[in-house]
Amino acid sequence: MLSTMQDVPLLISRILTHGSTIHGTSQVITWTGEGEPHRRSFTEIGDRAAQLAHALREDLAVAGDDRVATLAWNNAEHVEAYFAIPSMGAVLHTLNLRLPPEQLAWIVNHAADRVVIANGSLLPLLAPLLPHLKTVEHVVVSGPGDRSLLAGVGTVQVHEYEELIAGKPTTYDWPELDERQAAAMCYTSGTTGDPKGVVYSHRSIYLHSMQVNMAQSMGLTDEDTSLVVVPQFHVNAWGLPHATFMTGVNMLMPDRFLQPAPLAEMIETQKPTHAAAVPTIWQGLLAELTAKPRDVSSLTQVTIGGSACPPSLMEAFDKLGMRVCHAWGMTETSPLGTVARPPANVVGTDAEFAYRLTQGRFPTSVAARLTGPGGERLAWDGESAGELEVRGPWIAGAYYNGVGAEPLRPADKFSEDGWLKTGDVGTISADGFLTLTDRAKDVIKSGGEWISSVELENALMSHPDVAEAAVVAVPDDKWGERPLATVVLKEGSTADFETLRAFLADEGHIAKWQLPERWSIVETVPKTSVGKFDKKVLRRRYAEGELDVTNLSGQHI
Ligand code: AMP
């Protein structure tokens, strides 16, 4: 028997219509770097999204599932593109502006983007790329920047964003699309091999946004203002632009001002209640606030994900009243996978902090299982460590494989029964909390046992003299692999390797056989395009003899 319910597709245009009417007075506040930030209400965003859709359809002939790319910071115009492009039926393709130019060109060609909407400040990056972009016919430029850079670079037509949308109708008859249709795409950062395209549907984004809004996820309301530091090109800014339009949360957008000092100023003057970003951003902000204290009392909830949140960072933020909520996800999971909100029975007890440090609990729609090295299912006992596999309505089941080609389902990424193999290794407790111990490719395999690089890093970063630490596996004649600890010391620190090694054993409770013998001081830990530790670069630098390594093997057990 079929239900008697209406069959209404879950569409992004519905989120836009809802946000721009029911929450019309909520605002997107864009930081400009000088004076008052720029404010645009959700109603204005809705009007301008309709105007942009008219311009794309009528002037640029965007039709069907044409890909329209954005090369942009987090700002109001980027939010307009977020809603206009999928709502009209086209596909939004957010470009990661921190990728190497060759990779960016590869991605644009692979997705066959027809239009690029770019911020003026990014034209120095875009202009030299243009001759290599085979399918791009139009570039639409918004915001300050030197347009002359585009003169004479190929045959693309260049448009001014504001001129293009001026005078267009502020309503659009959004089509009733199939909810499974492509709405947006995002390529993984591709640390190994070519980047892979993940294509989100209207339905997956809609359901994911509802989850983001649940109290056990971010749980924000129209009383909140969210400082969206996580880039709109990094998994749709973790779903925030869509989720905020559902609930009327104001968005504070940093544009290109992502350095610690302007972020501190944004918090002090605009008083956001929530913020989201990767740990690297928060480490920088913490150093800034330590050097120059500010009033950050409005900011009571900080979502941290993208890499493991070091316990020292959580503690320091807690002391400042900025309560950290740790979360795990990936480009392939839209990204919300788990959120670390402790269960009610541990709140207020000594166990609470340990729960908050886990990657978190799975929501209803994300089914999870652990697979051991031989393909066996592992128990949720908090001890058995295996590769995490997930399944759900906002989890990728394949990768985009170029125009006309069948989607890609590589066997190392998808199980035979269609689950996503995350490449993350960890345990799940009986009450469903995930603790990641490593990426499968970063775990250190020493004499048949596994050493977690993340555990060593977290312990090192809790030492008062250590600003950052990354640990990678390096080849070892006797043990197969051993950990190499690379450390960034705080200014003026005099800590030596013996001291740090003893600290790991005494304070970090690291087993003796896991303690690194190889140590190196580095100026900074290399980062990927989305601000994570780039361990591939560290391993290469070690292999090529570029690191100055001290070996304490005399003390080796
Ligand atoms: P990306 O697709 O670039 O967002 O990268 C996804 C990967 O980031 C995951 O597979 C994890 O390895 C890592 N990651 C994300 N969140 C966390 C977290 N909270 N703790 C540890 N690793 C994380």
Coordinates of C-alpha atoms and ligand atoms in Angstrom, one line a residue:
M1 CA 0.0 0.0 0.0
L2 CA 1.3 3.4 -0.9
S3 CA 1.1 6.3 1.6
T4 CA -1.5 9.1 1.1
M5 CA 1.2 11.8 1.6
Q6 CA 2.0 14.5 -0.9
D7 CA 5.1 13.7 -2.9
V8 CA 6.9 17.1 -2.8
P9 CA 10.5 17.2 -4.0
L10 CA 13.1 18.5 -1.5
L11 CA 14.6 21.4 -3.4
I12 CA 17.2 24.2 -2.7
S13 CA 14.7 26.7 -4.2
R14 CA 12.4 25.8 -1.3
I15 CA 15.1 26.6 1.2
L16 CA 15.8 29.9 -0.5
T17 CA 12.1 30.9 -0.7
H18 CA 11.6 30.0 3.0
G19 CA 14.7 31.9 4.2
S20 CA 14.1 35.0 2.2
T21 CA 10.5 35.4 3.4
I22 CA 10.0 33.7 6.8
H23 CA 13.5 34.8 7.9
G24 CA 13.7 37.9 5.6
T25 CA 15.3 40.2 8.2
S26 CA 18.2 37.9 9.0
Q27 CA 21.4 39.0 7.5
V28 CA 24.6 38.0 5.7
I29 CA 27.3 40.3 7.1
T30 CA 30.4 40.5 5.0
W31 CA 33.7 41.8 6.4
T32 CA 35.3 44.4 4.2
G33 CA 38.5 45.1 6.0
E34 CA 37.6 48.7 6.5
G35 CA 34.9 50.4 8.6
E36 CA 31.5 48.9 9.0
P37 CA 30.9 45.5 7.4
H38 CA 28.5 45.1 4.5
R39 CA 25.0 43.9 5.5
R40 CA 22.5 42.2 3.2
S41 CA 19.1 40.8 4.5
F42 CA 17.9 37.4 3.5
T43 CA 15.1 39.1 1.5
E44 CA 17.7 41.0 -0.5
I45 CA 19.8 37.8 -1.0
G46 CA 16.6 36.2 -2.3
D47 CA 15.9 39.1 -4.7
R48 CA 19.4 39.1 -6.0
A49 CA 19.5 35.3 -6.4
A50 CA 16.5 35.6 -8.6
Q51 CA 18.2 38.4 -10.6
L52 CA 21.4 36.3 -11.0
A53 CA 19.3 33.3 -12.2
H54 CA 17.7 35.6 -14.9
A55 CA 21.1 36.9 -15.9
L56 CA 22.6 33.4 -16.2
R57 CA 19.7 32.1 -18.2
E58 CA 18.9 35.1 -20.4
D59 CA 22.3 36.7 -21.0
L60 CA 24.7 33.7 -20.6
A61 CA 22.3 31.0 -21.9
V62 CA 22.9 28.8 -18.9
A63 CA 20.6 25.8 -19.3
G64 CA 20.0 22.2 -18.3
D65 CA 22.7 20.9 -16.0
D66 CA 25.4 23.4 -17.1
R67 CA 28.1 23.8 -14.5
V68 CA 28.6 27.3 -13.1
A69 CA 31.7 27.6 -11.0
T70 CA 32.6 30.0 -8.2
L71 CA 36.1 31.2 -7.4
A72 CA 35.2 33.1 -4.3
W73 CA 35.7 33.9 -0.6
N74 CA 32.8 33.6 1.9
N75 CA 30.6 36.6 1.2
A76 CA 27.1 37.7 0.3
E77 CA 27.5 37.3 -3.5
H78 CA 28.8 33.7 -3.0
V79 CA 25.6 33.0 -1.0
E80 CA 23.5 34.4 -3.9
A81 CA 25.3 32.0 -6.3
Y82 CA 24.8 29.1 -3.8
F83 CA 21.0 29.5 -4.1
A84 CA 20.5 30.9 -7.7
I85 CA 22.5 28.2 -9.6
P86 CA 20.9 25.0 -8.2
S87 CA 17.5 26.6 -7.9
M88 CA 17.4 27.3 -11.6
G89 CA 18.4 23.6 -12.3
A90 CA 22.1 24.2 -13.1
V91 CA 25.0 22.8 -11.0
L92 CA 27.1 25.0 -8.6
H93 CA 30.8 24.0 -8.7
T94 CA 32.8 25.6 -5.9
L95 CA 36.5 25.9 -6.7
N96 CA 39.1 25.6 -4.0
L97 CA 41.2 28.7 -4.5
R98 CA 44.1 27.3 -2.5
L99 CA 44.8 24.4 -4.9
P100 CA 47.8 24.6 -7.2
P101 CA 46.8 26.3 -10.5
E102 CA 47.4 23.1 -12.6
Q103 CA 45.0 21.2 -10.4
L104 CA 42.4 23.9 -10.5
A105 CA 42.5 23.9 -14.3
W106 CA 42.2 20.1 -14.4
I107 CA 39.2 20.3 -12.2
V108 CA 37.4 23.0 -14.2
N109 CA 38.1 21.1 -17.4
H110 CA 36.9 17.8 -15.8
A111 CA 33.7 19.4 -14.6
A112 CA 33.3 21.2 -18.0
D113 CA 32.4 24.5 -16.3
R114 CA 30.8 27.0 -18.7
V115 CA 30.8 30.0 -16.4
V116 CA 33.1 31.2 -13.6
I117 CA 31.8 33.7 -11.0
A118 CA 34.9 35.1 -9.5
N119 CA 35.8 37.7 -6.8
G120 CA 37.9 40.6 -8.2
S121 CA 40.6 39.9 -5.6
L122 CA 41.1 36.5 -7.1
L123 CA 41.7 37.6 -10.7
P124 CA 45.5 37.3 -10.2
L125 CA 44.9 33.6 -9.8
L126 CA 42.2 33.2 -12.5
A127 CA 43.7 35.3 -15.3
P128 CA 46.8 33.0 -16.0
L129 CA 44.5 30.0 -15.8
L130 CA 42.0 31.1 -18.4
P131 CA 44.0 30.1 -21.5
H132 CA 44.0 26.5 -20.1
L133 CA 40.2 26.4 -19.3
K134 CA 38.7 24.6 -22.3
T135 CA 35.0 24.9 -21.6
V136 CA 34.7 28.3 -19.9
E137 CA 32.8 30.9 -22.0
H138 CA 32.0 33.6 -19.4
V139 CA 33.7 35.1 -16.4
V140 CA 31.5 37.2 -14.1
V141 CA 33.5 39.4 -11.7
S142 CA 32.3 40.8 -8.3
G143 CA 33.9 43.0 -5.8
P144 CA 37.1 45.0 -5.8
G145 CA 40.0 43.9 -8.0
D146 CA 42.0 44.8 -11.1
R147 CA 39.9 43.9 -14.1
S148 CA 42.7 44.8 -16.5
L149 CA 44.3 41.4 -15.7
L150 CA 41.6 39.8 -17.8
A151 CA 42.4 41.9 -20.9
G152 CA 43.5 39.7 -23.8
V153 CA 43.5 36.4 -22.0
G154 CA 41.7 34.1 -24.4
T155 CA 38.2 34.4 -25.9
V156 CA 36.0 34.4 -22.7
Q157 CA 33.4 37.1 -22.3
V158 CA 33.9 39.1 -19.1
H159 CA 30.9 40.6 -17.2
E160 CA 30.5 42.8 -14.1
Y161 CA 28.3 41.0 -11.6
E162 CA 26.4 44.1 -10.5
E163 CA 25.8 45.3 -14.1
L164 CA 24.7 41.8 -15.2
I165 CA 22.0 41.5 -12.5
A166 CA 20.9 45.2 -12.5
G167 CA 17.3 45.7 -13.6
K168 CA 16.5 42.0 -13.7
P169 CA 13.2 40.8 -12.0
T170 CA 13.5 40.0 -8.3
T171 CA 11.4 36.9 -8.6
Y172 CA 12.0 33.8 -10.6
D173 CA 9.7 30.9 -11.4
W174 CA 11.9 28.2 -9.9
P175 CA 11.4 24.9 -11.8
E176 CA 10.0 21.8 -10.0
L177 CA 13.1 19.6 -10.4
D178 CA 13.7 16.0 -9.6
E179 CA 15.1 16.1 -6.0
R180 CA 17.8 13.5 -7.0
Q181 CA 19.2 15.9 -9.6
A182 CA 22.7 17.3 -9.2
A183 CA 22.7 20.6 -7.3
A184 CA 26.3 21.2 -6.4
M185 CA 29.7 19.6 -6.8
C186 CA 33.0 19.7 -4.9
Y187 CA 36.3 18.0 -5.7
T188 CA 38.2 16.2 -2.9
S189 CA 41.6 17.8 -2.4
G190 CA 43.3 14.9 -4.1
T191 CA 46.4 14.4 -1.9
T192 CA 46.9 11.2 -3.8
G193 CA 46.0 10.8 -7.5
D194 CA 43.6 13.1 -9.4
P195 CA 41.0 15.0 -7.4
K196 CA 37.6 13.2 -7.3
G197 CA 34.3 15.0 -8.0
V198 CA 31.5 14.5 -5.4
V199 CA 28.1 15.6 -6.7
Y200 CA 25.4 16.5 -4.1
S201 CA 21.7 16.3 -5.0
H202 CA 18.9 18.7 -3.9
R203 CA 17.6 16.0 -1.7
S204 CA 21.0 15.3 0.0
I205 CA 21.6 18.9 0.7
Y206 CA 18.1 19.5 2.0
L207 CA 18.2 16.5 4.4
H208 CA 21.8 17.3 5.5
S209 CA 20.8 20.9 6.3
M210 CA 18.0 19.6 8.5
Q211 CA 20.5 17.5 10.4
V212 CA 22.9 20.4 10.8
N213 CA 20.0 22.3 12.5
M214 CA 19.2 19.6 14.9
A215 CA 20.0 20.4 18.6
Q216 CA 22.4 17.4 18.7
S217 CA 24.3 18.8 15.7
M218 CA 24.8 22.6 15.6
G219 CA 21.3 23.4 16.8
L220 CA 21.4 27.2 15.9
T221 CA 18.3 29.5 15.7
D222 CA 17.5 33.0 14.5
E223 CA 18.9 34.3 17.7
D224 CA 22.4 33.2 16.6
T225 CA 25.0 34.7 14.4
S226 CA 27.4 32.2 12.9
L227 CA 31.0 33.2 11.9
V228 CA 31.5 31.0 8.9
V229 CA 35.2 30.7 8.6
V230 CA 35.2 27.3 6.9
P231 CA 35.4 28.2 3.2
Q232 CA 32.3 27.9 1.0
F233 CA 34.5 25.8 -1.3
H234 CA 35.3 23.3 1.5
V235 CA 32.3 21.0 1.5
N236 CA 29.7 23.8 1.1
A237 CA 31.0 25.5 4.3
W238 CA 29.9 22.4 6.2
G239 CA 26.3 23.0 5.1
L240 CA 26.0 26.3 7.0
P241 CA 24.6 28.6 4.2
H242 CA 21.8 26.1 3.5
A243 CA 21.1 25.4 7.1
T244 CA 21.1 29.0 8.2
F245 CA 18.5 29.8 5.5
M246 CA 16.2 27.2 7.0
T247 CA 16.4 28.7 10.5
G248 CA 17.3 32.4 10.0
V249 CA 20.7 32.3 11.6
N250 CA 22.7 35.4 10.6
M251 CA 25.9 34.6 8.8
L252 CA 29.1 36.6 9.4
M253 CA 31.3 36.1 6.4
P254 CA 35.1 36.9 6.7
D255 CA 35.6 37.3 2.9
R256 CA 39.4 37.3 2.4
F257 CA 40.2 38.4 6.0
L258 CA 41.1 35.0 7.5
Q259 CA 44.1 36.1 9.5
P260 CA 43.9 35.9 13.3
A261 CA 43.8 39.7 13.9
P262 CA 40.8 40.4 11.7
L263 CA 39.0 37.3 13.0
A264 CA 39.5 38.5 16.5
E265 CA 38.2 41.9 15.5
M266 CA 35.1 40.4 13.8
I267 CA 34.3 38.5 17.0
E268 CA 34.8 41.5 19.2
T269 CA 32.7 43.9 17.1
Q270 CA 30.1 41.7 15.5
K271 CA 29.5 39.4 18.4
P272 CA 28.8 36.1 16.7
T273 CA 27.5 33.3 19.0
H274 CA 28.8 30.4 16.9
A275 CA 31.8 29.8 14.6
A276 CA 33.1 26.9 12.5
A277 CA 36.6 26.2 11.1
V278 CA 39.5 23.7 11.1
P279 CA 41.9 23.5 14.1
T280 CA 44.7 25.5 12.3
I281 CA 42.5 28.6 12.2
W282 CA 41.7 28.3 15.9
Q283 CA 45.3 27.7 16.9
G284 CA 46.1 31.0 15.2
L285 CA 43.3 32.8 16.9
L286 CA 44.3 31.4 20.3
A287 CA 47.9 32.8 19.8
E288 CA 46.4 36.2 18.8
L289 CA 44.0 36.3 21.8
T290 CA 46.9 35.3 24.1
A291 CA 49.1 38.1 22.8
K292 CA 46.2 40.6 22.7
P293 CA 43.2 39.7 24.7
R294 CA 39.8 40.8 23.3
D295 CA 36.2 40.6 24.4
V296 CA 35.1 37.3 22.9
S297 CA 32.3 36.6 25.4
S298 CA 29.5 36.4 22.7
L299 CA 31.1 33.4 21.1
T300 CA 29.9 30.4 23.1
Q301 CA 29.9 27.6 20.6
V302 CA 32.8 26.7 18.2
T303 CA 32.4 23.8 15.8
I304 CA 35.8 22.3 15.1
G305 CA 36.4 19.6 12.5
G306 CA 38.4 18.7 9.4
S307 CA 41.2 17.3 11.5
A308 CA 41.3 16.1 15.1
C309 CA 40.8 18.8 17.7
P310 CA 43.9 18.8 20.0
P311 CA 42.8 18.5 23.6
S312 CA 45.0 21.5 24.5
L313 CA 43.0 23.6 22.1
M314 CA 39.7 22.5 23.5
E315 CA 40.9 23.2 27.1
A316 CA 42.2 26.7 26.1
F317 CA 39.0 27.6 24.3
D318 CA 36.9 26.3 27.2
K319 CA 38.8 28.7 29.5
L320 CA 37.9 31.6 27.2
G321 CA 34.2 30.6 27.4
M322 CA 34.2 29.4 23.8
R323 CA 32.9 25.9 24.1
V324 CA 34.2 23.6 21.5
C325 CA 32.0 21.0 19.7
H326 CA 34.1 18.5 17.8
A327 CA 32.7 17.0 14.6
W328 CA 33.9 14.6 11.9
G329 CA 33.1 14.6 8.2
M330 CA 34.5 14.5 4.7
T331 CA 33.7 15.9 1.3
E332 CA 32.0 12.6 0.5
T333 CA 29.7 12.9 3.6
S334 CA 28.4 16.4 2.8
P335 CA 30.2 16.7 5.4
L336 CA 28.3 16.0 8.6
G337 CA 29.2 12.5 9.9
T338 CA 29.5 12.7 13.7
V339 CA 29.1 15.4 16.3
A340 CA 30.6 15.1 19.8
R341 CA 27.8 16.1 22.1
P342 CA 28.1 14.0 25.2
P343 CA 25.1 11.9 26.3
A344 CA 23.0 13.4 29.1
N345 CA 24.2 10.9 31.7
V346 CA 27.8 12.1 31.5
V347 CA 27.2 15.8 31.3
G348 CA 28.7 17.4 34.4
T349 CA 30.8 14.3 35.3
D350 CA 34.6 13.7 34.9
A351 CA 33.8 11.6 31.8
E352 CA 32.4 14.6 29.9
F353 CA 35.6 16.0 28.5
A354 CA 36.7 12.6 27.1
Y355 CA 33.4 12.3 25.3
R356 CA 33.9 15.8 23.8
L357 CA 37.3 14.8 22.5
T358 CA 35.9 11.9 20.5
Q359 CA 34.8 12.6 16.9
G360 CA 31.2 12.2 18.1
R361 CA 28.0 10.3 17.6
F362 CA 26.3 9.3 14.4
P363 CA 23.0 10.9 13.6
T364 CA 20.0 8.7 12.6
S365 CA 20.7 9.0 8.9
V366 CA 24.3 7.9 9.0
A367 CA 24.8 4.2 9.4
A368 CA 28.3 3.1 10.4
R369 CA 30.4 0.0 10.6
L370 CA 34.0 -0.9 11.3
T371 CA 35.9 -3.3 9.0
G372 CA 39.0 -5.1 10.1
P373 CA 42.1 -5.7 8.0
G374 CA 40.7 -9.0 6.8
G375 CA 37.3 -7.6 5.9
E376 CA 35.7 -8.8 9.1
R377 CA 33.1 -6.7 10.9
L378 CA 34.3 -5.4 14.2
A379 CA 32.4 -4.9 17.4
W380 CA 31.3 -1.4 18.8
D381 CA 33.3 -2.0 22.0
G382 CA 35.5 1.1 22.1
E383 CA 38.6 -1.1 21.5
S384 CA 38.5 -2.9 18.2
A385 CA 40.0 -0.5 15.6
G386 CA 39.2 -0.8 12.0
E387 CA 38.3 1.2 8.9
L388 CA 35.1 3.2 9.2
E389 CA 32.5 2.7 6.5
V390 CA 29.3 4.7 6.3
R391 CA 26.0 4.7 4.4
G392 CA 23.2 7.3 4.2
P393 CA 21.2 9.7 2.1
W394 CA 23.9 12.4 2.1
I395 CA 26.9 10.0 1.7
A396 CA 28.5 9.7 -1.7
G397 CA 27.9 6.4 -3.5
A398 CA 30.2 7.2 -6.5
Y399 CA 32.5 9.9 -8.0
Y400 CA 31.7 12.1 -11.0
N401 CA 33.7 10.8 -14.0
G402 CA 33.4 13.5 -16.6
V403 CA 30.8 14.4 -19.2
G404 CA 28.9 11.3 -20.5
A405 CA 31.0 8.8 -18.5
E406 CA 29.6 6.3 -15.9
P407 CA 30.3 7.4 -12.3
L408 CA 33.5 6.0 -10.7
R409 CA 33.2 3.4 -7.9
P410 CA 36.8 2.5 -7.1
A411 CA 37.0 -0.7 -4.9
D412 CA 39.2 1.1 -2.3
K413 CA 36.5 3.7 -1.8
F414 CA 33.2 1.8 -2.0
S415 CA 32.4 -1.7 -0.7
E416 CA 30.7 -4.2 -2.9
D417 CA 27.4 -3.5 -1.1
G418 CA 27.7 0.3 -1.7
W419 CA 29.1 1.6 1.6
L420 CA 31.7 4.5 1.5
K421 CA 35.1 3.3 2.8
T422 CA 36.3 6.5 4.6
G423 CA 40.0 5.6 4.9
D424 CA 39.7 6.7 8.5
V425 CA 40.7 4.2 11.2
G426 CA 39.2 4.1 14.7
T427 CA 36.9 2.6 17.3
I428 CA 33.2 3.0 18.1
S429 CA 32.0 2.7 21.6
A430 CA 28.9 0.7 22.6
D431 CA 27.0 4.0 22.8
G432 CA 28.0 5.0 19.3
F433 CA 30.8 7.4 19.8
L434 CA 33.5 7.4 17.1
T435 CA 37.2 7.8 18.1
L436 CA 39.5 8.1 15.1
T437 CA 43.1 7.0 15.7
D438 CA 44.4 7.9 12.2
R439 CA 44.0 8.0 8.5
A440 CA 44.7 4.5 7.2
K441 CA 47.6 6.0 5.2
D442 CA 49.1 7.9 8.2
V443 CA 49.1 5.2 10.8
I444 CA 52.6 4.1 11.8
K445 CA 53.1 0.4 11.4
S446 CA 56.0 -0.5 13.8
G447 CA 57.0 -4.1 14.2
G448 CA 53.5 -5.4 13.5
E449 CA 51.8 -3.0 15.9
W450 CA 50.1 0.3 15.1
I451 CA 51.1 3.7 16.5
S452 CA 48.6 6.5 16.2
S453 CA 50.2 9.6 14.8
V454 CA 47.3 11.7 16.1
E455 CA 47.8 10.5 19.6
L456 CA 51.4 11.5 19.6
E457 CA 50.6 14.9 18.0
N458 CA 47.9 15.7 20.6
A459 CA 50.2 14.8 23.4
L460 CA 53.0 16.9 22.0
M461 CA 50.8 19.9 21.4
S462 CA 49.7 19.9 25.0
H463 CA 53.4 20.8 26.0
P464 CA 53.5 24.5 26.8
D465 CA 56.5 25.1 24.5
V466 CA 55.0 23.5 21.4
A467 CA 53.0 25.5 18.9
E468 CA 52.3 22.7 16.4
A469 CA 53.5 19.1 15.9
A470 CA 53.0 16.6 13.2
V471 CA 54.1 13.0 13.3
V472 CA 54.7 10.8 10.2
A473 CA 55.8 7.3 9.6
V474 CA 59.4 6.9 8.2
P475 CA 61.1 3.7 7.0
D476 CA 63.1 1.8 9.7
D477 CA 65.4 -1.2 9.0
K478 CA 64.4 -3.0 12.2
W479 CA 60.8 -2.1 12.8
G480 CA 59.5 -1.4 9.3
E481 CA 58.3 2.0 10.2
R482 CA 58.9 4.4 13.1
P483 CA 57.4 7.8 14.0
L484 CA 59.3 11.0 13.1
A485 CA 58.1 13.9 15.3
T486 CA 58.3 17.4 13.6
V487 CA 57.8 20.2 16.0
V488 CA 57.2 23.9 15.7
L489 CA 58.4 25.6 19.0
K490 CA 56.8 28.7 20.4
E491 CA 58.9 31.8 20.3
G492 CA 61.5 31.9 23.0
S493 CA 61.1 28.3 23.9
T494 CA 64.2 26.3 25.0
A495 CA 62.7 22.8 25.1
D496 CA 64.9 20.1 23.8
F497 CA 64.0 16.7 22.3
E498 CA 64.9 14.7 25.4
T499 CA 62.5 16.9 27.4
L500 CA 59.7 16.5 24.9
R501 CA 60.2 12.8 24.7
A502 CA 60.1 12.5 28.5
F503 CA 57.0 14.6 28.5
L504 CA 55.3 12.3 26.1
A505 CA 56.0 9.3 28.4
D506 CA 55.1 11.1 31.7
E507 CA 52.3 13.5 30.9
G508 CA 51.1 12.0 27.5
H509 CA 51.0 8.5 28.9
I510 CA 52.5 7.2 25.6
A511 CA 53.8 3.7 25.8
K512 CA 57.6 3.5 25.7
W513 CA 57.8 1.5 22.5
Q514 CA 55.7 4.2 20.7
L515 CA 58.0 7.1 21.7
P516 CA 59.7 8.7 18.6
E517 CA 63.4 8.5 18.4
R518 CA 63.6 10.8 15.3
W519 CA 62.9 14.5 15.9
S520 CA 63.1 17.6 13.8
I521 CA 62.3 21.3 14.4
V522 CA 60.4 22.9 11.6
E523 CA 59.4 26.5 11.1
T524 CA 55.8 25.5 10.2
V525 CA 54.0 22.3 9.5
P526 CA 53.1 22.3 5.8
K527 CA 49.3 22.5 5.2
T528 CA 46.9 21.3 2.5
S529 CA 44.6 23.5 0.6
V530 CA 42.0 23.2 3.3
G531 CA 44.4 23.9 6.2
K532 CA 45.2 20.3 7.3
F533 CA 48.6 19.0 8.1
D534 CA 50.2 17.9 4.8
K535 CA 52.0 14.7 5.8
K536 CA 52.7 13.7 2.3
V537 CA 55.0 16.8 2.0
L538 CA 56.7 16.0 5.3
R539 CA 57.4 12.4 4.2
R540 CA 58.8 13.7 1.0
R541 CA 61.0 16.3 2.7
Y542 CA 62.3 13.5 5.0
A543 CA 63.0 11.2 2.1
E544 CA 64.8 13.9 0.2
G545 CA 67.0 14.7 3.2
E546 CA 65.6 18.2 3.6
L547 CA 64.8 17.9 7.3
D548 CA 67.4 18.3 10.0
V549 CA 66.7 15.2 12.0
T550 CA 68.1 14.3 15.4
N551 CA 68.1 10.6 16.3
L552 CA 67.8 9.8 20.0
S553 CA 68.1 6.1 19.2
G554 CA 70.7 5.7 22.0
Q555 CA 67.7 5.9 24.3
H556 CA 65.6 3.6 22.1
I557 CA 64.1 0.7 24.1
Ligands
AMP1 P1 38.0 16.5 3.5 O1 37.2 15.7 2.5 O2 39.1 17.3 2.9 O3 37.1 17.3 4.4 O4 38.8 15.5 4.4 C1 38.1 14.5 5.2 C2 39.0 13.8 6.1 O5 39.4 14.8 7.1 C3 38.4 12.7 6.9 O6 38.4 11.5 6.2 C4 39.3 12.6 8.1 O7 40.5 11.9 7.8 C5 39.7 14.1 8.4 N1 38.8 14.6 9.4 C6 37.7 15.4 9.3 N2 37.2 15.7 10.5 C7 38.0 15.1 11.5 C8 38.1 15.1 12.9 N3 37.2 15.7 13.6 N4 39.1 14.4 13.5 C9 40.0 13.7 12.7 N5 40.0 13.7 11.4 C10 39.1 14.4 10.8

